[in-house]
PDB file of C-alpha atoms in Angstrom:
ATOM      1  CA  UNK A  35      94.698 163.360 178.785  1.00  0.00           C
ATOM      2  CA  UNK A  36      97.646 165.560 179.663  1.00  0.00           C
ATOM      3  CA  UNK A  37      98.832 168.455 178.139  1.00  0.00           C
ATOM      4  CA  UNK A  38     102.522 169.449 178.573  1.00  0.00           C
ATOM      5  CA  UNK A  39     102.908 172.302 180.589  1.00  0.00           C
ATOM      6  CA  UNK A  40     105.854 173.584 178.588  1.00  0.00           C
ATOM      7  CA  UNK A  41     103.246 173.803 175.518  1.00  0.00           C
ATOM      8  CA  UNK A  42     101.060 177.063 174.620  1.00  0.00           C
ATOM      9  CA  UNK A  43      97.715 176.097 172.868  1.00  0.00           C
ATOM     10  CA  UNK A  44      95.575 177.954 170.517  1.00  0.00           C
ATOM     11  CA  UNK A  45      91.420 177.555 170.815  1.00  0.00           C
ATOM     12  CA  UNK A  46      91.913 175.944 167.228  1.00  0.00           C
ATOM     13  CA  UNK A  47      93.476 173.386 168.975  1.00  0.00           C
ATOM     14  CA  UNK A  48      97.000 174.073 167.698  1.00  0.00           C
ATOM     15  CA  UNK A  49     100.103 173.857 170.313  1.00  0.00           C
ATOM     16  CA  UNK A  50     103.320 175.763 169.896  1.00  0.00           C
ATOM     17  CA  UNK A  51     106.453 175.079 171.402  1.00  0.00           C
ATOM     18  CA  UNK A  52     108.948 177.690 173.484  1.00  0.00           C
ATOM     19  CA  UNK A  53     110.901 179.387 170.892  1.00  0.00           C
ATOM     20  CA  UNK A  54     114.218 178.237 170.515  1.00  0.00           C
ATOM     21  CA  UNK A  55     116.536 181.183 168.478  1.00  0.00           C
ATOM     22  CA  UNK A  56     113.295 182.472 167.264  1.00  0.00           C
ATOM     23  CA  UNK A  57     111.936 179.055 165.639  1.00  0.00           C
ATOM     24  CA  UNK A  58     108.995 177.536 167.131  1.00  0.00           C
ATOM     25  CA  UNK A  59     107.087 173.795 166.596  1.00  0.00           C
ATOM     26  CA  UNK A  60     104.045 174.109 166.066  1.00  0.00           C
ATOM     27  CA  UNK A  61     101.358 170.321 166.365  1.00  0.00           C
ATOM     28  CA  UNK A  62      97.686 169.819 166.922  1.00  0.00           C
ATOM     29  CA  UNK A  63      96.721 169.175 170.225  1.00  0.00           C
ATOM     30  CA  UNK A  64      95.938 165.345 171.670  1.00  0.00           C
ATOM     31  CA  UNK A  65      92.079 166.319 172.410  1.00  0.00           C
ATOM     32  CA  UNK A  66      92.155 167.456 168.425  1.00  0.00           C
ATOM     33  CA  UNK A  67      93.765 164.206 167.420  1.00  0.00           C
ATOM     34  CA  UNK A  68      91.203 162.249 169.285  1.00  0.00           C
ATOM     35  CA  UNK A  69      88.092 164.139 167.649  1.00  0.00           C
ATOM     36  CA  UNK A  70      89.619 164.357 164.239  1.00  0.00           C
ATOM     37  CA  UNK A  71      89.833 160.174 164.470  1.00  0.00           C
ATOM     38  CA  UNK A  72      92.397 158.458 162.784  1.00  0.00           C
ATOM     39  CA  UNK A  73      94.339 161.100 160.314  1.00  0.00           C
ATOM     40  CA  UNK A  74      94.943 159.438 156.485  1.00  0.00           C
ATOM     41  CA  UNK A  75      96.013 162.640 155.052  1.00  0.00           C
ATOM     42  CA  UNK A  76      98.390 165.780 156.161  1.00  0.00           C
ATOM     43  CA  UNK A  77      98.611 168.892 153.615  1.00  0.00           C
ATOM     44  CA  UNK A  78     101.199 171.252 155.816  1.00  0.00           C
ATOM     45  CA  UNK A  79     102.782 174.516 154.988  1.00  0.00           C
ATOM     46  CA  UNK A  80     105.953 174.701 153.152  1.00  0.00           C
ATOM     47  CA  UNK A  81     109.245 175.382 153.930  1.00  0.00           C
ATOM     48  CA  UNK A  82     109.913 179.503 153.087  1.00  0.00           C
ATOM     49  CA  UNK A  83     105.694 179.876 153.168  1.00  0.00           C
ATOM     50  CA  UNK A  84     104.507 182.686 155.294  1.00  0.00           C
ATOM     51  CA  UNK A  85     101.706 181.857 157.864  1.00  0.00           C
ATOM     52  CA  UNK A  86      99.298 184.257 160.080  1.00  0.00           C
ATOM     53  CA  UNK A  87      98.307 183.799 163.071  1.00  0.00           C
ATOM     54  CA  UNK A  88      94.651 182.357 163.337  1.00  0.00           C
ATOM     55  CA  UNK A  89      94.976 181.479 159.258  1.00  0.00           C
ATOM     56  CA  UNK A  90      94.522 178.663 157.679  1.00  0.00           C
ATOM     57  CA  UNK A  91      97.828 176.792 156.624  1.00  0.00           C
ATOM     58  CA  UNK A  92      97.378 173.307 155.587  1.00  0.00           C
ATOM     59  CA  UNK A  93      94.858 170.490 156.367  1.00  0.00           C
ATOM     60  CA  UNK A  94      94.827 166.922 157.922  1.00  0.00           C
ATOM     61  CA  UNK A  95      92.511 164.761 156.472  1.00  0.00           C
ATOM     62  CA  UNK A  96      91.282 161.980 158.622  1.00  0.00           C
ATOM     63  CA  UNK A  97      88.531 158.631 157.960  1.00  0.00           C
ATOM     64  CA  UNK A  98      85.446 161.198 159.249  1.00  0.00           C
ATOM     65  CA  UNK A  99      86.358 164.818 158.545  1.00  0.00           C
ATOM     66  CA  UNK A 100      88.744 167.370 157.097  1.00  0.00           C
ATOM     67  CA  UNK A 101      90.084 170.064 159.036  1.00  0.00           C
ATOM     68  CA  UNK A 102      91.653 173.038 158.461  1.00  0.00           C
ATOM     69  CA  UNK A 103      95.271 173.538 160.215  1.00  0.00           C
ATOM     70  CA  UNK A 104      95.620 176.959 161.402  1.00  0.00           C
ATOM     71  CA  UNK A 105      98.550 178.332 162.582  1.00  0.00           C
ATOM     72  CA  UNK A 106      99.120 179.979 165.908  1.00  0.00           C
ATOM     73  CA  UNK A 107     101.794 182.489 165.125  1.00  0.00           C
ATOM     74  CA  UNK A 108     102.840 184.836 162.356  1.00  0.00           C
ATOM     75  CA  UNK A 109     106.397 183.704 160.701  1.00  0.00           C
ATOM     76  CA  UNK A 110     108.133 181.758 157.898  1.00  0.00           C
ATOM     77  CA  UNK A 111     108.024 178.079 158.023  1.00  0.00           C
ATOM     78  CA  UNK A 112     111.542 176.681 158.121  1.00  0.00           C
ATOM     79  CA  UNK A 113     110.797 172.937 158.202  1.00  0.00           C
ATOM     80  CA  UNK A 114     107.867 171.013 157.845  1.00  0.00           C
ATOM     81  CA  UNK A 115     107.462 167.687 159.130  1.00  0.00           C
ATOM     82  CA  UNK A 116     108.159 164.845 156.237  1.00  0.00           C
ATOM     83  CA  UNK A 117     107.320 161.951 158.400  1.00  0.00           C
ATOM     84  CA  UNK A 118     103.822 163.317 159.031  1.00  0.00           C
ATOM     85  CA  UNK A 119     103.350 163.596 155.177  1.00  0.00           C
ATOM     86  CA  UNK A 120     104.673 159.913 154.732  1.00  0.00           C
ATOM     87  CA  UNK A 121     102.752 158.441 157.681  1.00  0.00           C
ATOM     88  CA  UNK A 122      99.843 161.233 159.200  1.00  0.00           C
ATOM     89  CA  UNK A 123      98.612 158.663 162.085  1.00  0.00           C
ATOM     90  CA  UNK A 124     101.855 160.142 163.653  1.00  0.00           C
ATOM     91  CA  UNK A 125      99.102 163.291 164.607  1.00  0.00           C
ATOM     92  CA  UNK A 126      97.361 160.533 166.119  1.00  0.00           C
ATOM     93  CA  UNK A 127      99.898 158.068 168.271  1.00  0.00           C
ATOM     94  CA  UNK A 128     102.522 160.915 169.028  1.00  0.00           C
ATOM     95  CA  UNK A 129     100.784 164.227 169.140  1.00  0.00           C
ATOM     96  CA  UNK A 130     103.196 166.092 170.775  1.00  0.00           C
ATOM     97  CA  UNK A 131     106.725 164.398 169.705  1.00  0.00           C
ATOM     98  CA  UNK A 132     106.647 162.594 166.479  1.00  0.00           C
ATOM     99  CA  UNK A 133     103.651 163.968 165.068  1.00  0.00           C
ATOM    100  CA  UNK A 134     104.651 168.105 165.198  1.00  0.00           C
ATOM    101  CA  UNK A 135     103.431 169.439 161.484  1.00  0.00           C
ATOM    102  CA  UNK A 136     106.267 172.419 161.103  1.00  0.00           C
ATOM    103  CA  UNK A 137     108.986 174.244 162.459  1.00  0.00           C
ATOM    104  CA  UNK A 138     108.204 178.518 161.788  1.00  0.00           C
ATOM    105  CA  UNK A 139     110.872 181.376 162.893  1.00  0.00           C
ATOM    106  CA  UNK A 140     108.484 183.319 164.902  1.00  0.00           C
ATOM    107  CA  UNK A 141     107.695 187.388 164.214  1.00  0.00           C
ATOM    108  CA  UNK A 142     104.313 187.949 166.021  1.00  0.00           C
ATOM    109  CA  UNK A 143     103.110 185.904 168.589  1.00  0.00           C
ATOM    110  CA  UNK A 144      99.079 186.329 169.613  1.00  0.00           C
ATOM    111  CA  UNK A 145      98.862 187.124 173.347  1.00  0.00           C
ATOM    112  CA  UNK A 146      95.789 184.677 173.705  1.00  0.00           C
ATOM    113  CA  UNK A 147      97.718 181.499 173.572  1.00  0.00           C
ATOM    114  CA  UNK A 148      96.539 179.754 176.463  1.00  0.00           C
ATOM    115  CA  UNK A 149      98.842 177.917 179.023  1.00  0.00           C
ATOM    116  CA  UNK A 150      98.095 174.130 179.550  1.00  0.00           C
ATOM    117  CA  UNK A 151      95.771 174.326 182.396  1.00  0.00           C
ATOM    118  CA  UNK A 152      93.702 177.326 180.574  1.00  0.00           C
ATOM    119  CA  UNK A 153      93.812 174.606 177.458  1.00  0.00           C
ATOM    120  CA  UNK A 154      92.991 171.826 179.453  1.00  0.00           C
ATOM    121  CA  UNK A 155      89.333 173.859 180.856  1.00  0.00           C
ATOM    122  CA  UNK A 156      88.871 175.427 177.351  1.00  0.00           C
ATOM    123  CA  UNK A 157      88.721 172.105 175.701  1.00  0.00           C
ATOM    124  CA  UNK A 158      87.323 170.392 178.679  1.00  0.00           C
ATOM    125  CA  UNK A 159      89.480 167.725 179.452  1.00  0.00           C
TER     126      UNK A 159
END
């Protein structure tokens, strides 16, 4: 398994793209995918919501568990990802293109985001 090294990572297992004017994508990490099983369900954030870094924001549903989605910034969702609603084993087949849960303009970023390498020993893979 090989996380981008672009990517910053959260130890909820969220990753979060390089802001581009201030807006950041935001996914669930391949090692999260693979625990959560296959993902029948995706409840994400809305456009114009508010999130908080380390809060809960949504939830995937998958055939063993549910699982909170927290997200790993503080900002305003501007876009959250319909085809993930309409077909959630996207979080599952493309973690880190297709399957991204929501766009958010960025206003505080945590300082423990971890890069890929620090991800990749946190989550031991």
């Amino acid at each position: 398994m090989s996380n981008p090294q672009q990517l910053r990572f959260s130890k909820e297992h969220e990753w979060l793209s390089a802001a581009e004017d201030g807006v950041s994508t935001v996914g669930i990490t391949e090692f999260a995918a693979n625990a959560l099983g296959d993902v029948v369900y995706a409840q994400l954030p809305e456009v114009g919501d508010t999130v908080t870094a380390g809060e809960t924001c949504g939830e995937l549903e998958s055939t063993k568990s549910v699982s909170d989605l927290y997200s790993p910034v503080s900002g305003e969702v501007v876009e959250a990802n319909q085809a993930v609603v309409d077909d959630p084993s996207l979080v599952n087949t493309a973690p880190f293109e297709g399957g991204w849960l929501f766009k958010v303009r960025v206003s505080e970023e945590p300082k423990d985001l971890l890069s890929a390498d620090e991800y990749t020993e946190f989550s031991g893979n």
